[in-house]
Amino acid sequence: MSQLLYDLLAGNADHAAAFRDRFDSVQHSQTPDAVTVCCSDSRVLQDHMWGNDEPGHLFTCSNIGNRVIQRTASGEAVSGDVLYPIEHTMTETAVVVGHTGCGAVTATYDDLTDGLDEPAGIEHCLSVLKPHLAPGVELLPDDIERADAINRLVEYNVDRQVEFLSDSDDVPDAVDVFGVVYDFQDAYDGQRGEIHVINVDGETDVDTLRTAHPDIDSRINRLWAY
C-alpha cells in the first residue's frame, strides 16, 4: 500500500474525530442551502473556498468545465447532479463556480481554434462545452494574449451555464442563480483564492450589480463586458 494512501487515511482520521457530532442533524436527510457547480480541478477547494465545514450546508457538484448541461436522448438538459437538490431537497440557490486558468475552457478554446485529439471521455465533455463557447471565441479581439483570452472565456462560460439554468423549465423561477469566478492567478484585483461575483440571475453589468448589492460591491468584478 502506498504511503500516500496512509497519509490520506491519517487525514481522514483527523476529519472523523473533528466531525464526530456534526452529522447528528443530517444523518438521514438533507436540505442543503445551495447547490454549487465547480470545475473538477485539484486547485478548486469546493467547500473550503466558502469556509464551509458543515455537513448538509452545500450540495457540491464538480465536472470538467463547471457544466450544468447534460446531453440526453431528447436534447440538452440540466445535469441531474445539479437538478437533484433543486428538485428534491428544496434548494433554492444555485452557484456556478468558474476559475481562472480553467483547463477545460483552455482545451475547448484550443479545440475550436486548432483542433485537439483527446480520449473519448474528455472529448465528450469538450463537445458539450464547444457549442456554448464558440460564439465567445468569435468575440475575442484578434490581438489578445492567450491567458487573457482564456480568463475571458471562463467568464463567458459561467454566463452560459447561468443562462442555461435560468432558462430551463426544470428550474423554478424562485431559484436564485449566481455566477462567480474563483481566482488563484491574480487575474482580478484582490487576494488569491477570492471569489468574484460576475452574474446574478443573468445580470452581468458590474455597475448595475454593485448598485443592487452594495454590501458586496468590492467582490463584484468582471474582466470582460462583451
PDB file of C-alpha atoms in Angstrom:
ATOM      1  CA  MET A   1       0.000   0.000   0.000  1.00  0.00           C
ATOM      2  CA  SER A   2       1.357   3.409  -0.918  1.00  0.00           C
ATOM      3  CA  GLN A   3       2.444   5.989   1.638  1.00  0.00           C
ATOM      4  CA  LEU A   4       0.038   8.428   0.034  1.00  0.00           C
ATOM      5  CA  LEU A   5      -2.953   6.298   0.958  1.00  0.00           C
ATOM      6  CA  TYR A   6      -1.683   6.021   4.525  1.00  0.00           C
ATOM      7  CA  ASP A   7      -1.394   9.811   4.624  1.00  0.00           C
ATOM      8  CA  LEU A   8      -4.906  10.232   3.223  1.00  0.00           C
ATOM      9  CA  LEU A   9      -6.317   7.854   5.803  1.00  0.00           C
ATOM     10  CA  ALA A  10      -4.494   9.699   8.585  1.00  0.00           C
ATOM     11  CA  GLY A  11      -6.075  12.914   7.381  1.00  0.00           C
ATOM     12  CA  ASN A  12      -9.465  11.213   7.363  1.00  0.00           C
ATOM     13  CA  ALA A  13      -8.943  10.076  10.951  1.00  0.00           C
ATOM     14  CA  ASP A  14      -8.481  13.710  11.975  1.00  0.00           C
ATOM     15  CA  HIS A  15     -11.586  14.624   9.982  1.00  0.00           C
ATOM     16  CA  ALA A  16     -13.682  11.899  11.604  1.00  0.00           C
ATOM     17  CA  ALA A  17     -12.590  12.957  15.071  1.00  0.00           C
ATOM     18  CA  ALA A  18     -13.458  16.600  14.411  1.00  0.00           C
ATOM     19  CA  PHE A  19     -16.787  15.806  12.761  1.00  0.00           C
ATOM     20  CA  ARG A  20     -17.958  13.155  15.219  1.00  0.00           C
ATOM     21  CA  ASP A  21     -21.103  15.080  16.188  1.00  0.00           C
ATOM     22  CA  ARG A  22     -21.650  17.206  13.100  1.00  0.00           C
ATOM     23  CA  PHE A  23     -23.795  14.655  11.282  1.00  0.00           C
ATOM     24  CA  ASP A  24     -26.405  14.386  14.033  1.00  0.00           C
ATOM     25  CA  SER A  25     -28.986  16.591  12.302  1.00  0.00           C
ATOM     26  CA  VAL A  26     -28.346  15.348   8.764  1.00  0.00           C
ATOM     27  CA  GLN A  27     -27.742  11.630   9.152  1.00  0.00           C
ATOM     28  CA  HIS A  28     -30.991  10.626   7.476  1.00  0.00           C
ATOM     29  CA  SER A  29     -31.930  13.560   5.237  1.00  0.00           C
ATOM     30  CA  GLN A  30     -30.576  16.745   3.720  1.00  0.00           C
ATOM     31  CA  THR A  31     -31.896  20.194   2.818  1.00  0.00           C
ATOM     32  CA  PRO A  32     -28.793  21.998   1.541  1.00  0.00           C
ATOM     33  CA  ASP A  33     -28.943  25.773   1.309  1.00  0.00           C
ATOM     34  CA  ALA A  34     -27.238  25.895  -2.078  1.00  0.00           C
ATOM     35  CA  VAL A  35     -26.008  23.711  -4.903  1.00  0.00           C
ATOM     36  CA  THR A  36     -22.599  24.686  -6.225  1.00  0.00           C
ATOM     37  CA  VAL A  37     -21.216  23.568  -9.584  1.00  0.00           C
ATOM     38  CA  CYS A  38     -17.434  23.732  -9.654  1.00  0.00           C
ATOM     39  CA  CYS A  39     -14.760  22.627 -12.062  1.00  0.00           C
ATOM     40  CA  SER A  40     -13.123  19.326 -11.124  1.00  0.00           C
ATOM     41  CA  ASP A  41      -9.691  20.918 -10.715  1.00  0.00           C
ATOM     42  CA  SER A  42      -7.392  19.985  -7.836  1.00  0.00           C
ATOM     43  CA  ARG A  43      -6.812  23.684  -7.099  1.00  0.00           C
ATOM     44  CA  VAL A  44     -10.523  24.402  -6.610  1.00  0.00           C
ATOM     45  CA  LEU A  45     -11.310  23.613  -2.972  1.00  0.00           C
ATOM     46  CA  GLN A  46     -15.054  23.384  -3.216  1.00  0.00           C
ATOM     47  CA  ASP A  47     -16.144  23.630   0.415  1.00  0.00           C
ATOM     48  CA  HIS A  48     -13.063  25.305   1.790  1.00  0.00           C
ATOM     49  CA  MET A  49     -13.360  28.272  -0.596  1.00  0.00           C
ATOM     50  CA  TRP A  50     -16.586  29.212   1.198  1.00  0.00           C
ATOM     51  CA  GLY A  51     -15.195  28.487   4.643  1.00  0.00           C
ATOM     52  CA  ASN A  52     -17.737  25.672   4.880  1.00  0.00           C
ATOM     53  CA  ASP A  53     -17.246  22.768   7.262  1.00  0.00           C
ATOM     54  CA  GLU A  54     -20.885  21.939   7.998  1.00  0.00           C
ATOM     55  CA  PRO A  55     -22.326  18.720   6.517  1.00  0.00           C
ATOM     56  CA  GLY A  56     -25.629  19.416   4.806  1.00  0.00           C
ATOM     57  CA  HIS A  57     -24.962  23.086   4.019  1.00  0.00           C
ATOM     58  CA  LEU A  58     -23.759  22.819   0.407  1.00  0.00           C
ATOM     59  CA  PHE A  59     -24.600  20.277  -2.278  1.00  0.00           C
ATOM     60  CA  THR A  60     -21.340  20.262  -4.245  1.00  0.00           C
ATOM     61  CA  CYS A  61     -21.056  19.079  -7.847  1.00  0.00           C
ATOM     62  CA  SER A  62     -17.941  19.083  -9.985  1.00  0.00           C
ATOM     63  CA  ASN A  63     -17.085  18.235 -13.563  1.00  0.00           C
ATOM     64  CA  ILE A  64     -14.809  19.352 -16.372  1.00  0.00           C
ATOM     65  CA  GLY A  65     -15.723  22.965 -17.102  1.00  0.00           C
ATOM     66  CA  ASN A  66     -18.315  23.503 -14.307  1.00  0.00           C
ATOM     67  CA  ARG A  67     -21.101  22.458 -16.663  1.00  0.00           C
ATOM     68  CA  VAL A  68     -24.769  22.425 -15.757  1.00  0.00           C
ATOM     69  CA  ILE A  69     -25.584  20.940 -19.163  1.00  0.00           C
ATOM     70  CA  GLN A  70     -26.092  17.255 -19.861  1.00  0.00           C
ATOM     71  CA  ARG A  71     -26.899  15.576 -23.167  1.00  0.00           C
ATOM     72  CA  THR A  72     -29.926  13.318 -23.152  1.00  0.00           C
ATOM     73  CA  ALA A  73     -31.852  11.396 -25.788  1.00  0.00           C
ATOM     74  CA  SER A  74     -34.234  14.344 -26.077  1.00  0.00           C
ATOM     75  CA  GLY A  75     -31.526  17.000 -26.242  1.00  0.00           C
ATOM     76  CA  GLU A  76     -29.652  19.151 -23.748  1.00  0.00           C
ATOM     77  CA  ALA A  77     -30.997  19.267 -20.199  1.00  0.00           C
ATOM     78  CA  VAL A  78     -29.908  20.471 -16.775  1.00  0.00           C
ATOM     79  CA  SER A  79     -27.476  17.900 -15.432  1.00  0.00           C
ATOM     80  CA  GLY A  80     -29.055  15.505 -12.970  1.00  0.00           C
ATOM     81  CA  ASP A  81     -26.486  16.109 -10.227  1.00  0.00           C
ATOM     82  CA  VAL A  82     -27.267  19.835 -10.331  1.00  0.00           C
ATOM     83  CA  LEU A  83     -31.008  19.398 -10.650  1.00  0.00           C
ATOM     84  CA  TYR A  84     -31.387  16.819  -7.880  1.00  0.00           C
ATOM     85  CA  PRO A  85     -31.160  19.209  -4.890  1.00  0.00           C
ATOM     86  CA  ILE A  86     -33.392  21.737  -6.654  1.00  0.00           C
ATOM     87  CA  GLU A  87     -35.990  19.089  -7.410  1.00  0.00           C
ATOM     88  CA  HIS A  88     -35.841  17.025  -4.234  1.00  0.00           C
ATOM     89  CA  THR A  89     -34.294  18.897  -1.295  1.00  0.00           C
ATOM     90  CA  MET A  90     -35.916  22.354  -1.513  1.00  0.00           C
ATOM     91  CA  THR A  91     -32.666  24.052  -2.513  1.00  0.00           C
ATOM     92  CA  GLU A  92     -33.343  27.499  -3.973  1.00  0.00           C
ATOM     93  CA  THR A  93     -29.835  28.801  -4.649  1.00  0.00           C
ATOM     94  CA  ALA A  94     -27.502  27.618  -7.402  1.00  0.00           C
ATOM     95  CA  VAL A  95     -23.949  28.888  -7.827  1.00  0.00           C
ATOM     96  CA  VAL A  96     -21.857  28.222 -10.939  1.00  0.00           C
ATOM     97  CA  VAL A  97     -18.174  28.468  -9.969  1.00  0.00           C
ATOM     98  CA  GLY A  98     -15.639  29.004 -12.722  1.00  0.00           C
ATOM     99  CA  HIS A  99     -11.950  29.521 -12.037  1.00  0.00           C
ATOM    100  CA  THR A 100      -9.069  31.370 -13.623  1.00  0.00           C
ATOM    101  CA  GLY A 101      -6.894  29.399 -15.997  1.00  0.00           C
ATOM    102  CA  CYS A 102      -9.526  26.675 -16.404  1.00  0.00           C
ATOM    103  CA  GLY A 103      -8.087  23.664 -18.228  1.00  0.00           C
ATOM    104  CA  ALA A 104     -11.449  22.673 -19.690  1.00  0.00           C
ATOM    105  CA  VAL A 105     -12.017  26.137 -21.129  1.00  0.00           C
ATOM    106  CA  THR A 106      -8.434  26.151 -22.411  1.00  0.00           C
ATOM    107  CA  ALA A 107      -8.905  22.772 -24.105  1.00  0.00           C
ATOM    108  CA  THR A 108     -12.225  23.872 -25.610  1.00  0.00           C
ATOM    109  CA  TYR A 109     -10.612  27.050 -26.917  1.00  0.00           C
ATOM    110  CA  ASP A 110      -7.756  25.041 -28.453  1.00  0.00           C
ATOM    111  CA  ASP A 111     -10.207  22.553 -29.962  1.00  0.00           C
ATOM    112  CA  LEU A 112     -12.259  25.344 -31.512  1.00  0.00           C
ATOM    113  CA  THR A 113      -9.228  27.160 -32.906  1.00  0.00           C
ATOM    114  CA  ASP A 114      -6.756  24.400 -33.789  1.00  0.00           C
ATOM    115  CA  GLY A 115      -8.430  21.057 -33.100  1.00  0.00           C
ATOM    116  CA  LEU A 116      -7.455  18.518 -30.454  1.00  0.00           C
ATOM    117  CA  ASP A 117      -7.158  14.748 -30.228  1.00  0.00           C
ATOM    118  CA  GLU A 118      -8.414  13.682 -26.795  1.00  0.00           C
ATOM    119  CA  PRO A 119      -9.646  10.364 -25.368  1.00  0.00           C
ATOM    120  CA  ALA A 120     -13.345   9.771 -25.929  1.00  0.00           C
ATOM    121  CA  GLY A 121     -14.433  10.686 -22.408  1.00  0.00           C
ATOM    122  CA  ILE A 122     -12.647  14.031 -22.463  1.00  0.00           C
ATOM    123  CA  GLU A 123     -13.808  14.720 -25.997  1.00  0.00           C
ATOM    124  CA  HIS A 124     -17.402  14.181 -24.881  1.00  0.00           C
ATOM    125  CA  CYS A 125     -17.051  16.784 -22.132  1.00  0.00           C
ATOM    126  CA  LEU A 126     -15.450  19.281 -24.508  1.00  0.00           C
ATOM    127  CA  SER A 127     -18.119  18.639 -27.120  1.00  0.00           C
ATOM    128  CA  VAL A 128     -20.777  19.726 -24.613  1.00  0.00           C
ATOM    129  CA  LEU A 129     -18.907  22.970 -23.959  1.00  0.00           C
ATOM    130  CA  LYS A 130     -17.928  23.761 -27.550  1.00  0.00           C
ATOM    131  CA  PRO A 131     -21.250  24.973 -28.980  1.00  0.00           C
ATOM    132  CA  HIS A 132     -21.747  27.252 -25.981  1.00  0.00           C
ATOM    133  CA  LEU A 133     -18.230  28.711 -26.034  1.00  0.00           C
ATOM    134  CA  ALA A 134     -17.845  29.051 -29.812  1.00  0.00           C
ATOM    135  CA  PRO A 135     -19.655  32.437 -30.001  1.00  0.00           C
ATOM    136  CA  GLY A 136     -17.382  33.745 -27.246  1.00  0.00           C
ATOM    137  CA  VAL A 137     -14.267  32.731 -29.148  1.00  0.00           C
ATOM    138  CA  GLU A 138     -15.547  34.691 -32.143  1.00  0.00           C
ATOM    139  CA  LEU A 139     -15.940  37.792 -29.951  1.00  0.00           C
ATOM    140  CA  LEU A 140     -12.335  37.766 -28.706  1.00  0.00           C
ATOM    141  CA  PRO A 141     -10.047  40.554 -30.003  1.00  0.00           C
ATOM    142  CA  ASP A 142      -7.519  39.360 -32.585  1.00  0.00           C
ATOM    143  CA  ASP A 143      -4.516  40.625 -30.613  1.00  0.00           C
ATOM    144  CA  ILE A 144      -5.474  39.256 -27.192  1.00  0.00           C
ATOM    145  CA  GLU A 145      -2.896  37.349 -25.165  1.00  0.00           C
ATOM    146  CA  ARG A 146      -3.666  33.662 -24.674  1.00  0.00           C
ATOM    147  CA  ALA A 147      -4.012  33.822 -20.867  1.00  0.00           C
ATOM    148  CA  ASP A 148      -6.346  36.801 -21.126  1.00  0.00           C
ATOM    149  CA  ALA A 149      -8.414  35.021 -23.762  1.00  0.00           C
ATOM    150  CA  ILE A 150      -8.846  32.002 -21.509  1.00  0.00           C
ATOM    151  CA  ASN A 151      -9.914  34.039 -18.492  1.00  0.00           C
ATOM    152  CA  ARG A 152     -12.401  35.999 -20.553  1.00  0.00           C
ATOM    153  CA  LEU A 153     -13.837  32.730 -21.818  1.00  0.00           C
ATOM    154  CA  VAL A 154     -14.023  31.474 -18.225  1.00  0.00           C
ATOM    155  CA  GLU A 155     -16.462  34.312 -17.556  1.00  0.00           C
ATOM    156  CA  TYR A 156     -18.278  33.668 -20.818  1.00  0.00           C
ATOM    157  CA  ASN A 157     -18.680  30.012 -19.907  1.00  0.00           C
ATOM    158  CA  VAL A 158     -20.038  30.839 -16.445  1.00  0.00           C
ATOM    159  CA  ASP A 159     -22.546  33.187 -18.079  1.00  0.00           C
ATOM    160  CA  ARG A 160     -23.706  30.465 -20.462  1.00  0.00           C
ATOM    161  CA  GLN A 161     -24.179  27.974 -17.635  1.00  0.00           C
ATOM    162  CA  VAL A 162     -26.148  30.526 -15.596  1.00  0.00           C
ATOM    163  CA  GLU A 163     -28.238  31.283 -18.665  1.00  0.00           C
ATOM    164  CA  PHE A 164     -28.981  27.613 -19.245  1.00  0.00           C
ATOM    165  CA  LEU A 165     -30.104  27.123 -15.657  1.00  0.00           C
ATOM    166  CA  SER A 166     -32.222  30.271 -15.643  1.00  0.00           C
ATOM    167  CA  ASP A 167     -33.904  29.398 -18.943  1.00  0.00           C
ATOM    168  CA  SER A 168     -34.673  25.784 -18.056  1.00  0.00           C
ATOM    169  CA  ASP A 169     -38.286  24.862 -17.402  1.00  0.00           C
ATOM    170  CA  ASP A 170     -36.975  22.376 -14.824  1.00  0.00           C
ATOM    171  CA  VAL A 171     -35.602  25.165 -12.609  1.00  0.00           C
ATOM    172  CA  PRO A 172     -38.320  27.120 -10.768  1.00  0.00           C
ATOM    173  CA  ASP A 173     -38.295  30.906 -11.034  1.00  0.00           C
ATOM    174  CA  ALA A 174     -37.823  31.077  -7.251  1.00  0.00           C
ATOM    175  CA  VAL A 175     -34.299  29.642  -7.578  1.00  0.00           C
ATOM    176  CA  ASP A 176     -31.575  32.292  -7.439  1.00  0.00           C
ATOM    177  CA  VAL A 177     -28.737  31.581  -9.873  1.00  0.00           C
ATOM    178  CA  PHE A 178     -25.335  33.159  -9.363  1.00  0.00           C
ATOM    179  CA  GLY A 179     -22.165  33.019 -11.438  1.00  0.00           C
ATOM    180  CA  VAL A 180     -18.766  33.509  -9.818  1.00  0.00           C
ATOM    181  CA  VAL A 181     -15.084  33.058 -10.599  1.00  0.00           C
ATOM    182  CA  TYR A 182     -12.536  31.676  -8.129  1.00  0.00           C
ATOM    183  CA  ASP A 183      -9.214  33.432  -8.732  1.00  0.00           C
ATOM    184  CA  PHE A 184      -5.844  31.950  -7.795  1.00  0.00           C
ATOM    185  CA  GLN A 185      -3.889  33.513 -10.680  1.00  0.00           C
ATOM    186  CA  ASP A 186      -4.115  37.224  -9.776  1.00  0.00           C
ATOM    187  CA  ALA A 187      -6.364  37.916 -12.760  1.00  0.00           C
ATOM    188  CA  TYR A 188      -8.678  40.109 -10.657  1.00  0.00           C
ATOM    189  CA  ASP A 189      -7.873  42.738  -8.068  1.00  0.00           C
ATOM    190  CA  GLY A 190      -7.891  41.073  -4.688  1.00  0.00           C
ATOM    191  CA  GLN A 191      -6.304  38.186  -2.873  1.00  0.00           C
ATOM    192  CA  ARG A 192      -5.577  34.769  -4.304  1.00  0.00           C
ATOM    193  CA  GLY A 193      -8.451  32.472  -3.506  1.00  0.00           C
ATOM    194  CA  GLU A 194     -11.077  35.203  -3.572  1.00  0.00           C
ATOM    195  CA  ILE A 195     -14.399  34.636  -5.275  1.00  0.00           C
ATOM    196  CA  HIS A 196     -15.622  37.329  -7.657  1.00  0.00           C
ATOM    197  CA  VAL A 197     -19.312  37.649  -8.476  1.00  0.00           C
ATOM    198  CA  ILE A 198     -19.880  38.186 -12.203  1.00  0.00           C
ATOM    199  CA  ASN A 199     -23.508  37.219 -12.745  1.00  0.00           C
ATOM    200  CA  VAL A 200     -26.696  37.435 -10.672  1.00  0.00           C
ATOM    201  CA  ASP A 201     -29.752  35.837 -12.260  1.00  0.00           C
ATOM    202  CA  GLY A 202     -28.478  36.798 -15.714  1.00  0.00           C
ATOM    203  CA  GLU A 203     -27.431  40.362 -14.895  1.00  0.00           C
ATOM    204  CA  THR A 204     -23.763  40.885 -15.788  1.00  0.00           C
ATOM    205  CA  ASP A 205     -23.298  44.661 -15.782  1.00  0.00           C
ATOM    206  CA  VAL A 206     -20.891  45.488 -12.973  1.00  0.00           C
ATOM    207  CA  ASP A 207     -22.301  48.935 -12.152  1.00  0.00           C
ATOM    208  CA  THR A 208     -25.864  47.613 -12.075  1.00  0.00           C
ATOM    209  CA  LEU A 209     -24.865  44.736  -9.818  1.00  0.00           C
ATOM    210  CA  ARG A 210     -22.888  46.974  -7.463  1.00  0.00           C
ATOM    211  CA  THR A 211     -25.823  49.352  -7.138  1.00  0.00           C
ATOM    212  CA  ALA A 212     -28.191  46.464  -6.431  1.00  0.00           C
ATOM    213  CA  HIS A 213     -25.810  44.730  -3.992  1.00  0.00           C
ATOM    214  CA  PRO A 214     -23.749  47.450  -2.261  1.00  0.00           C
ATOM    215  CA  ASP A 215     -22.855  45.140   0.628  1.00  0.00           C
ATOM    216  CA  ILE A 216     -20.661  43.040  -1.683  1.00  0.00           C
ATOM    217  CA  ASP A 217     -19.703  45.706  -4.240  1.00  0.00           C
ATOM    218  CA  SER A 218     -15.962  45.076  -3.825  1.00  0.00           C
ATOM    219  CA  ARG A 219     -16.453  41.426  -4.785  1.00  0.00           C
ATOM    220  CA  ILE A 220     -18.427  42.180  -7.948  1.00  0.00           C
ATOM    221  CA  ASN A 221     -15.924  42.258 -10.813  1.00  0.00           C
ATOM    222  CA  ARG A 222     -15.623  41.295 -14.450  1.00  0.00           C
ATOM    223  CA  LEU A 223     -12.751  41.066 -16.882  1.00  0.00           C
ATOM    224  CA  TRP A 224     -14.966  41.165 -19.948  1.00  0.00           C
ATOM    225  CA  ALA A 225     -18.041  43.154 -20.896  1.00  0.00           C
ATOM    226  CA  TYR A 226     -18.827  41.693 -24.298  1.00  0.00           C
TER     227      TYR A 226
END
